[in-house]
Coordinates of C-alpha atoms in Angstrom, one line a residue:
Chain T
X11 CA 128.8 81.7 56.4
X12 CA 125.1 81.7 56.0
X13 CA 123.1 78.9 55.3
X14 CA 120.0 78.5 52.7
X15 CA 118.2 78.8 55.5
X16 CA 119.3 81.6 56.7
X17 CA 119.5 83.4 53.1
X18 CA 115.3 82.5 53.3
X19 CA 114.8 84.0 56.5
X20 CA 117.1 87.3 56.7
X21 CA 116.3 87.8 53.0
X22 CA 114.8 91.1 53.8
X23 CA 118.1 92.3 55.6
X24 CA 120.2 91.0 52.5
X25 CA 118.4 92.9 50.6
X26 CA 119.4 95.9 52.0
X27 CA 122.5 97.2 51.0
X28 CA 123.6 98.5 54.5
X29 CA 123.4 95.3 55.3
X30 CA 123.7 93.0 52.6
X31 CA 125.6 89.1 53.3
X32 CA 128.3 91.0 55.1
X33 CA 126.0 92.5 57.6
X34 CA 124.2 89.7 57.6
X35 CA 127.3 87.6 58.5
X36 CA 128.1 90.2 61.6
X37 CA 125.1 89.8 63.3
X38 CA 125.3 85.7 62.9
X39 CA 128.7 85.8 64.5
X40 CA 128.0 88.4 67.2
X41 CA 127.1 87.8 70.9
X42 CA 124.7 90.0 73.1
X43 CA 124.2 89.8 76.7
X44 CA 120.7 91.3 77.5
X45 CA 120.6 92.3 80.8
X46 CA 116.7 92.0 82.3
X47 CA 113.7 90.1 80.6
X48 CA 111.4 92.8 81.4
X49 CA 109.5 95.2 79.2
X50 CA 113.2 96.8 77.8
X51 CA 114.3 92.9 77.1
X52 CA 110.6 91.7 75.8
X53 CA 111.1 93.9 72.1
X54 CA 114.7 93.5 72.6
X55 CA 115.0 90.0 72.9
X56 CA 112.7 89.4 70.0
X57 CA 114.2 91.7 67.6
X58 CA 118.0 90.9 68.3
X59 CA 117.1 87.3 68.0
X60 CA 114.5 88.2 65.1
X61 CA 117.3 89.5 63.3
X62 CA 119.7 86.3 63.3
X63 CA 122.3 87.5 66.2
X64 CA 124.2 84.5 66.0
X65 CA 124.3 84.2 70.4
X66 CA 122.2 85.7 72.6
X67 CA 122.7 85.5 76.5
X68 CA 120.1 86.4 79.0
X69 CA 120.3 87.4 82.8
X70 CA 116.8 87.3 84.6
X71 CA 115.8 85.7 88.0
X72 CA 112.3 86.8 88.5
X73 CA 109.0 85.0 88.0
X74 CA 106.5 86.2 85.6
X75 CA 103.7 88.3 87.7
X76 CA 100.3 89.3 86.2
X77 CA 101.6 93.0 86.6
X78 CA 104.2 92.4 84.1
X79 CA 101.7 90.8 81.1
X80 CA 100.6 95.1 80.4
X81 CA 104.1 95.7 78.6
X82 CA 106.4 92.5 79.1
X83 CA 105.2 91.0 75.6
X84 CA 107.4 87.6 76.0
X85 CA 105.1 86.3 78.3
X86 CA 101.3 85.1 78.0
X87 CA 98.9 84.6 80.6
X88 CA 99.5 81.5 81.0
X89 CA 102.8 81.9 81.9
X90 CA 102.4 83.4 85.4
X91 CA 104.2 82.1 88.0
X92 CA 107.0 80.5 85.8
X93 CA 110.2 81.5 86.0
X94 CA 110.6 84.6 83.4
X95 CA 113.7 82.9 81.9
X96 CA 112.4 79.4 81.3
X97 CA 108.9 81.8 79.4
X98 CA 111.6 83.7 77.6
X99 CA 114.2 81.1 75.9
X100 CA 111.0 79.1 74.9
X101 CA 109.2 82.0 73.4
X102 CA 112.5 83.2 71.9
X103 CA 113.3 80.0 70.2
X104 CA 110.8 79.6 69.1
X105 CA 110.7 82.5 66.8
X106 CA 114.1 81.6 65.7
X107 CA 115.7 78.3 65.9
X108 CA 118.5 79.0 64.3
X109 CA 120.3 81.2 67.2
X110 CA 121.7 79.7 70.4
X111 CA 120.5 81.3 73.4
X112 CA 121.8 81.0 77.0
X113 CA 120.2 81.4 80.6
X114 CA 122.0 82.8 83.6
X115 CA 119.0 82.5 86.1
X116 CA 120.9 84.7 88.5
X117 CA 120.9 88.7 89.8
X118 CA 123.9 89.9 88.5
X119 CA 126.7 90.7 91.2
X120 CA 130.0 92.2 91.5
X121 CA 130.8 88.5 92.2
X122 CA 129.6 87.2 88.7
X123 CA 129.2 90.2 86.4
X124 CA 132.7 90.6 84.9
X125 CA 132.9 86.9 84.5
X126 CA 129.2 87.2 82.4
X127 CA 130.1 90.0 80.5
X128 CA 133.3 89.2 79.3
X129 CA 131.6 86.1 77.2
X130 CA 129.6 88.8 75.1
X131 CA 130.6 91.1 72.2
X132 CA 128.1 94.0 73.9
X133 CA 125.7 94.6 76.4
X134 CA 122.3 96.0 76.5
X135 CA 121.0 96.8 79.8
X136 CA 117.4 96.8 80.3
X137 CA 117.3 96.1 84.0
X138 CA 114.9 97.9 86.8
X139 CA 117.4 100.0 89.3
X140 CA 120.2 101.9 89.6
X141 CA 122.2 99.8 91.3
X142 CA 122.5 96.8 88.6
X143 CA 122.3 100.5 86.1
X144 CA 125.7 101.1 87.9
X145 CA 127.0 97.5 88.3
X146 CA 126.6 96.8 84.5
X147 CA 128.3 100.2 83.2
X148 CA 131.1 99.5 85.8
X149 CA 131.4 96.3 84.3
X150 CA 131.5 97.2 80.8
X151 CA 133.8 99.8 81.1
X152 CA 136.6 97.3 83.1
X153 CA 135.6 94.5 80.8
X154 CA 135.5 97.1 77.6
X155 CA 132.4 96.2 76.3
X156 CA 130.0 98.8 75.1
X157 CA 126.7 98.9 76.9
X158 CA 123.7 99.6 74.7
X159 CA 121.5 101.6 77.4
X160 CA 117.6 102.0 77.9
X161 CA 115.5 103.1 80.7
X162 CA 112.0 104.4 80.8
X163 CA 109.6 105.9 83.8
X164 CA 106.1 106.5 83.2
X165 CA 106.1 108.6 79.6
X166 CA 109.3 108.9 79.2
X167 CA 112.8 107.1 77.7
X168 CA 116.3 107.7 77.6
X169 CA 118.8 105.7 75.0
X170 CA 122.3 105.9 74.5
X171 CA 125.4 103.7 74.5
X172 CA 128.2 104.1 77.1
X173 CA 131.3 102.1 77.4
X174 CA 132.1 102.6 73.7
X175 CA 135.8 103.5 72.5
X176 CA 136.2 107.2 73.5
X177 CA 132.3 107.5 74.4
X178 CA 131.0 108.9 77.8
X179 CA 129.5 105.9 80.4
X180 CA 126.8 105.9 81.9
X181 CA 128.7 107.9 85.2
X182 CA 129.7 110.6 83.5
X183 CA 126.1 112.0 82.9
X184 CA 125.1 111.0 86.3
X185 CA 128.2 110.4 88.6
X186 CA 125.5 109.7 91.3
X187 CA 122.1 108.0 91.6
X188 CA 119.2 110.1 92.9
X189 CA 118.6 109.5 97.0
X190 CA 116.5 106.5 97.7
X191 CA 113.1 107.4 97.9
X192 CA 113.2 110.7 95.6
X193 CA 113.1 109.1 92.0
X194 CA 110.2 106.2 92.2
X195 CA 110.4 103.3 90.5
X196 CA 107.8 101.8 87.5
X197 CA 106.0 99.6 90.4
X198 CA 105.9 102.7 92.4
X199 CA 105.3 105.6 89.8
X200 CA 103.7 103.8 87.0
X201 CA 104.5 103.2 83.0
X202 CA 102.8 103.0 80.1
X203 CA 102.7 99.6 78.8
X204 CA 103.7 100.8 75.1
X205 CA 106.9 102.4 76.1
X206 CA 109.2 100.5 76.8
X207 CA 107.8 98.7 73.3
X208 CA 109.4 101.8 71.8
X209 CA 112.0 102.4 73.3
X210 CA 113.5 98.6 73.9
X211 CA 113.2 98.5 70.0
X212 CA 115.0 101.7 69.3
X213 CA 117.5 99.8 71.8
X214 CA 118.0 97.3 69.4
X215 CA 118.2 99.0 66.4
X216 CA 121.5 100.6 68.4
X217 CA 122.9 96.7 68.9
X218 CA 122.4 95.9 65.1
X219 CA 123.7 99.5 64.3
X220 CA 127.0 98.7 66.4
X221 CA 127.4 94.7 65.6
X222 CA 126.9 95.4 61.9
X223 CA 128.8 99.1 61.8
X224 CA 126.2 100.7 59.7
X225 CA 124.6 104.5 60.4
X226 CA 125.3 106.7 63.1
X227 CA 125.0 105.1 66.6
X228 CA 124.0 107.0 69.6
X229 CA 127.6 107.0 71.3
X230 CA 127.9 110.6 72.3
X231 CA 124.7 111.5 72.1
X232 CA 121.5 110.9 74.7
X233 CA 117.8 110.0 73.1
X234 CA 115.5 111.6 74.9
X235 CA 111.5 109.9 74.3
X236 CA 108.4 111.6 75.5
X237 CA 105.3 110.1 74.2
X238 CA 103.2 112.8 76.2
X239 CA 104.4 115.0 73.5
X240 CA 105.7 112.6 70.9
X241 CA 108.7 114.7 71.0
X242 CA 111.8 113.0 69.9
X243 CA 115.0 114.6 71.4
X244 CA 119.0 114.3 71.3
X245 CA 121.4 115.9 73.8
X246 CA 125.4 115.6 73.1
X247 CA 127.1 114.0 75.6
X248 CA 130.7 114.6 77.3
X249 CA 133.0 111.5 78.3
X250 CA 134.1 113.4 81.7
X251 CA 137.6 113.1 82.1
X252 CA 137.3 113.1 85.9
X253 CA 135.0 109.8 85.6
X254 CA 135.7 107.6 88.7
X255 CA 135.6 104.6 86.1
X256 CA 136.4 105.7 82.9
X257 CA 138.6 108.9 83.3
X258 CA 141.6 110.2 82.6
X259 CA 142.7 108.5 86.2
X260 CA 139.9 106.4 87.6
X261 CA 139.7 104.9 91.6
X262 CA 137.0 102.7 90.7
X263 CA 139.3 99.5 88.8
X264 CA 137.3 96.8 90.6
X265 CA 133.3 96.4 90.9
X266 CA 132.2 97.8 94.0
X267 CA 129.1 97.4 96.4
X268 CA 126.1 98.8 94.3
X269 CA 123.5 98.7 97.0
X270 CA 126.0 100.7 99.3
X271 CA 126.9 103.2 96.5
X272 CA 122.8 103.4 95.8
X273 CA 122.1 103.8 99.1
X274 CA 119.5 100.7 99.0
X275 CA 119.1 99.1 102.6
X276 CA 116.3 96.6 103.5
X277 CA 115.0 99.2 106.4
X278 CA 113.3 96.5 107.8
X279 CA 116.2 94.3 108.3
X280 CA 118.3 97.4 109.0
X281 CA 115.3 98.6 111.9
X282 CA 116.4 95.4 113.3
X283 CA 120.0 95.5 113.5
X284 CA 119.1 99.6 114.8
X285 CA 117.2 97.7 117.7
X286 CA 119.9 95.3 118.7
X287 CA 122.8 97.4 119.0
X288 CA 120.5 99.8 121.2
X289 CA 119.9 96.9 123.4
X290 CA 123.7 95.8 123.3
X291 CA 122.1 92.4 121.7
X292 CA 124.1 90.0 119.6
X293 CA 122.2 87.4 118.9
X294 CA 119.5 88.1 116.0
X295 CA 116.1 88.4 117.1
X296 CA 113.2 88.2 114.6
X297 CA 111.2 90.1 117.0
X298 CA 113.6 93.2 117.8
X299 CA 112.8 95.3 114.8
X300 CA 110.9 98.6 114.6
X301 CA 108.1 98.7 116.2
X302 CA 105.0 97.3 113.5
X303 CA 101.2 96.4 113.5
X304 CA 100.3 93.4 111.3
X305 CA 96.8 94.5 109.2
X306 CA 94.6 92.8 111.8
X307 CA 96.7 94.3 114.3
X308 CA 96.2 97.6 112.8
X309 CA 92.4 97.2 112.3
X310 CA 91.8 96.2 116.1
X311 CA 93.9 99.0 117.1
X312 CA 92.0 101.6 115.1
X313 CA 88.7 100.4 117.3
X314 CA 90.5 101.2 120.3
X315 CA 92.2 104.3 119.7
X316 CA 89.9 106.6 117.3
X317 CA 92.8 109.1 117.1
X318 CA 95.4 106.9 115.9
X319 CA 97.1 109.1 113.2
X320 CA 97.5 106.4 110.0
X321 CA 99.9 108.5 107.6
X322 CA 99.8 106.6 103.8
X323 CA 103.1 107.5 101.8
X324 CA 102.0 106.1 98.7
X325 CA 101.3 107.7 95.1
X326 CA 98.3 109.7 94.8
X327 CA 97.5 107.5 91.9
X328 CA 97.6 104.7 94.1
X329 CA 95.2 106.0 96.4
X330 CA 93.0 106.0 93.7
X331 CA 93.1 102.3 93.0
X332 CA 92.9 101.3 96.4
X333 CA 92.9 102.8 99.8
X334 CA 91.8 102.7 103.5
X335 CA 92.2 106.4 104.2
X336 CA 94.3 108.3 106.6
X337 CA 96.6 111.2 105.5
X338 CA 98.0 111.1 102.5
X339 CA 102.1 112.4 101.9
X340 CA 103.8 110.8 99.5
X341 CA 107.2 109.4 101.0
X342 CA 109.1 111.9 98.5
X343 CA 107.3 114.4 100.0
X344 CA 107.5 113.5 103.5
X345 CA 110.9 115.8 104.2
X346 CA 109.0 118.7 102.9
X347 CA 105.8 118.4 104.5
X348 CA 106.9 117.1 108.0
X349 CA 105.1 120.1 109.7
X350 CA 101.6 118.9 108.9
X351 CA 102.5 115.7 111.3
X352 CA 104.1 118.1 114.0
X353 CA 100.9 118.2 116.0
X354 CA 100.9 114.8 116.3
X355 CA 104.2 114.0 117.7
X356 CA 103.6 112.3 120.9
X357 CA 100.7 110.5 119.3
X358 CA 100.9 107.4 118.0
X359 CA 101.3 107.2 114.2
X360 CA 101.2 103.8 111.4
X361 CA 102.6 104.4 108.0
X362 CA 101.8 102.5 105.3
X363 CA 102.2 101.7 101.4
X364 CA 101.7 99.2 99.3
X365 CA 104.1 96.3 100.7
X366 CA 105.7 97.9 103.8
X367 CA 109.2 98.9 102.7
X368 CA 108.2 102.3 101.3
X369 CA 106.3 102.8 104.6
X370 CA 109.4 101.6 106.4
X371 CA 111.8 104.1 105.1
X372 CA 109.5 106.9 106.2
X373 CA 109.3 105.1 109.9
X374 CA 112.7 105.6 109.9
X375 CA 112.8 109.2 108.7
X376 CA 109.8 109.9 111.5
X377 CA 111.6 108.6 113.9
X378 CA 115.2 110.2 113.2
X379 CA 113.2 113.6 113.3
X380 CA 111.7 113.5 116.7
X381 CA 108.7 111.1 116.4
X382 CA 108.0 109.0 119.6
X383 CA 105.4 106.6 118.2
X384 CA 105.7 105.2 114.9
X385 CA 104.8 101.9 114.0
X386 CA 104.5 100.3 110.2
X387 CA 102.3 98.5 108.8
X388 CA 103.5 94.9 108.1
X389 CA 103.1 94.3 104.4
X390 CA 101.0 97.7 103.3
X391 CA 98.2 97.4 101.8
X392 CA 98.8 94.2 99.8
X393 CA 98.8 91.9 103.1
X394 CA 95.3 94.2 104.3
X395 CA 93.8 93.1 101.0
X396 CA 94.8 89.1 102.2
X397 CA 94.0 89.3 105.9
X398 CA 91.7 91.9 106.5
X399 CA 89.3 93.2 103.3
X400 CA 89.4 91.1 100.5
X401 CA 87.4 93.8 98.2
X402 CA 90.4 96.2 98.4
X403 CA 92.2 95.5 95.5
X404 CA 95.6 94.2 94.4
X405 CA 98.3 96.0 91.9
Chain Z
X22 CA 103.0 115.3 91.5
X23 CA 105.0 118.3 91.9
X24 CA 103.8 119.9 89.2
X25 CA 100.5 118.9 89.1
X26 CA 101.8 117.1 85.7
X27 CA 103.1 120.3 84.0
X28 CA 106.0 119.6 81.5
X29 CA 106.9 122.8 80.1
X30 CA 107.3 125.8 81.6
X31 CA 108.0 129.6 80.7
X32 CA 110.7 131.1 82.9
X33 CA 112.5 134.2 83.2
X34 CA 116.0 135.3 84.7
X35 CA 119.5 136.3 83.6
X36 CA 120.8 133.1 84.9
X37 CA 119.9 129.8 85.0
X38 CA 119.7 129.8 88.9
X39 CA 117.5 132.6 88.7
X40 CA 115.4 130.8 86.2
X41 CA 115.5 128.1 88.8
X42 CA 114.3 130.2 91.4
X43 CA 111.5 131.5 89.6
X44 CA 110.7 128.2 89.0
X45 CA 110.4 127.2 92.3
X46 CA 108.5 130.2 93.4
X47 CA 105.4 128.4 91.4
X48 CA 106.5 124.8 92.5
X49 CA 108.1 124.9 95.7
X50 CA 108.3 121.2 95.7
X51 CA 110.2 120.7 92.6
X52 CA 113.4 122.6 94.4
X53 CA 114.2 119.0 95.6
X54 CA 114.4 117.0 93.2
X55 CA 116.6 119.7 91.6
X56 CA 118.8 120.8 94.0
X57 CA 120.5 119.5 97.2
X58 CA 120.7 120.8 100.6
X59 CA 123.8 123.2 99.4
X60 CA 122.0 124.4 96.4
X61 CA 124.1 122.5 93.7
X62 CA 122.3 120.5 91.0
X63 CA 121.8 116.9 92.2
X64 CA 124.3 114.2 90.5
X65 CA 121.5 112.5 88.8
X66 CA 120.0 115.5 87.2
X67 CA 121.2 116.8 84.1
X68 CA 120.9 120.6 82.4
X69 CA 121.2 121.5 79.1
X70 CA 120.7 124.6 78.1
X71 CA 119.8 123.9 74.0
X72 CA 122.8 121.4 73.4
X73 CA 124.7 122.5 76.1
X74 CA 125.3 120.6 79.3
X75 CA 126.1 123.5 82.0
X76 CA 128.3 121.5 83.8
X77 CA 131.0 122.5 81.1
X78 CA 130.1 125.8 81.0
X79 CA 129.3 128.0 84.0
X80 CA 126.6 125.6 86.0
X81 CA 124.0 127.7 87.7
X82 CA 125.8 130.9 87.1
X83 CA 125.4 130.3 83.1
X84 CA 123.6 133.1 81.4
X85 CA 120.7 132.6 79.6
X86 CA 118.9 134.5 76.8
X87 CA 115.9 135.2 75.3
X88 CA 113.8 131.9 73.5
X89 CA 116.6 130.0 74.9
X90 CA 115.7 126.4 75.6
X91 CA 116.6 124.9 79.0
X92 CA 116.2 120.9 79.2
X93 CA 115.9 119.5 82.6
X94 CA 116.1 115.7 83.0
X95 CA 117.0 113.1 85.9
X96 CA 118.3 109.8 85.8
X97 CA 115.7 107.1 85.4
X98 CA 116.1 103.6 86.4
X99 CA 112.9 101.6 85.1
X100 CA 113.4 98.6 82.4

């Protein structure tokens, strides 16, 4: 039942006869899980709770950086450093009062997910990589709770919603997520701050279009956004009845081990193990890892030895904000262009990027393919900024 | 970027593979984030020719005709 002051506040939506008191009613009694406080959950977040959905549930566990303040509209500058969830409830409730919203301040897990999920009507997943992408449409589909899906990369968005009675999830358009290293990431590639404005509020138009029943949803069907163009597009989508998870006869009936299926491995803990088992150790040594140069390492080094090759695997856009030369192949490139480094395999070579693990993948890569020398640079270009040149700047 | 930040293209070829190829001939670069090592589109990349998706028709081997409209998109994982 809604209360007088409800009727005051959702008087707009009563108006409408879509929605109307019945609608109205929906939405007060439903449940969302949002999945990531980030710019997807920012719009999201306000409009669901905005609208009067009765609970709202939230999964976050990051802090709130100064990077995030371009498109994450929840938080204000003055929020930096706190945790995004604690930023996110208060700025929530305080728009409305009247909904009841809970934290879980933790990464979702195989371990946890199923257990979150299954205390929601529907998901919407706004999260930042394809392995929680894969965990939470898994999850959905065993737990049988439509997922309202958004994702965004520089111009660009997708919507849809998997999971849904006799709808496709989110494996059956992509039954595998792109190699590590080929598809980058926003913090690697880049997104306009607007976007993912757009395209978390068209996501929750989907939840109030599904908890309320009204209009045509996009079960089925796959939004395509590209501000570039401003081009609005729709593709019609399949459930594939040979869908490890929801097909005809699936394998997958449990969660599995994302980062495994994804392929995501910490190469620097992973250079380490590498080391140890060629040295028949057991015991974990910090210092038995591939081979790296700390920045003032590096910058001493580069005195001595003039014709140290420094290869930078970065994005040409990131070159342009801030560099400290040497060659420049992007690390999605570096498969391609390996013969430009051929000249210089007995030489000794440092990779770098902007934090180290970009670089790290592509020490591992030089050194599968021949490479005698290759160190890293510890931290990229971030930890040269802190020890070495203050006036090259942070992003 | 591969493309030097092209987004739309004009291709010929009977199929879409050869449409592909011709493709590539101008970006050599875009070939892998297309195909694998074994030539098959990748599992995160999806083709629709108009409303189409080819994997329910005849994949690569799918003819195409004149004015048709081939979408190309991959999965993306930003939020």
């Amino acid at each position: 039942m809604l209360t007088q002051s409800d009727i005051s506040r959702y008087s707009r939506h009563l108006l409408l006869p879509e929605i109307g008191m019945k609608g109205q009613e929906k939405l007060k009694a439903a449940s969302v899980l949002v999945v990531g406080a980030g710019g997807l959950g920012s719009p999201l977040l306000m409009y669901l709770a905005a609208a009067g959905v009765g609970r709202i549930g939230l999964v976050e566990f990051d802090v709130v950086d100064q990077s995030n303040l371009q498109r994450q509209i929840l938080y204000s500058d003055s929020d930096i450093g706190r945790p995004k969830i604690e930023a996110a409830i208060e700025r929530i409730q305080a728009l409305n009062p009247l909904i009841t919203l809970e934290a879980h301040e933790v990464r979702l897990t195989r371990d946890n997910a199923l257990g979150i999920i299954n205390r929601y009507d529907l998901v919407a997943d706004g999260t930042d990589n394809f392995a929680t992408r894969y965990l939470v449409n898994d999850a959905c589909v065993l737990a049988g709770r439509p997922n309202v899906y958004a994702s965004i990369f520089r111009f660009d968005g997708q919507v849809s919603i998997f999971g849904a009675v006799d709808g496709p999830c989110y494996r059956c358009l992509y039954p595998e997520p792109p190699p590590p290293g080929l598809v980058p990431n926003c913090a690697e590639g880049g997104v306009l701050g607007v976007l993912p404005g757009i395209v978390g509020s068209i996501q929750a138009v989907e939840v109030i279009k599904m908890i309320t029943g009204i209009g045509e949803t996009l079960i089925g069907r796959l939004l395509l956004f590209d501000a570039l163009s401003m081009h609005f597009n729709t593709l019609t989508l399949r459930r594939d009845p040979g869908c490890p998870v929801c097909g005809e006869s699936p394998n997958i009936t449990e969660l599995i081990d994302y980062d495994q299926f994804c392929g995501v491995t910490d190469p620097i803990a992973e250079s380490r193990e590498d080391h140890q088992k060629k040295n028949g150790e057991v015991e974990v040594n910090m210092f038995n890892k591939r081979p790296e140069y700390t920045p003032v390492e590096l910058e001493a080094r580069m005195k001595q030895n003039p014709d140290l090759i420094l290869v930078d695997v970065r994005a040409a856009a990131e070159r342009d904000i801030a560099s400290i030369g040497g060659t420049h192949i992007p690390l999605n490139e570096l498969s391609e262009r390996i013969t430009e480094l051929e000249e210089f395999k007995e030489s000794e070579i440092v990779v770098m990027c902007r934090s180290g693990v970009r670089s790290a993948h592509a020490q591992k890569f030089l050194l599968e393919n021949g490479f005698g020398d290759v160190k890293n640079l510890a931290g990229g270009i971030l930890a040269w900024s802190d020890t070495v040149d203050g006036s090259i700047p942070k992003y | 970027m591969v493309t030097s930040g092209q987004r739309y293209f004009k291709v010929k070829g009977d199929t879409i593979a050869e449409a592909f190829h011709n493709l590539f001939e101008s970006f050599p670069q875009l070939r892998i984030h297309i195909l694998d090592e074994s030539d098959s589109i990748r599992q995160h990349i999806l083709v629709y020719a108009d409303d189409s998706d080819i994997r329910w028709t005849e994949g690569l081997s799918t003819p195409i005709t004149d004015c048709q409209e081939l979408t190309v998109i991959q999965a993306v994982s930003g939020g």
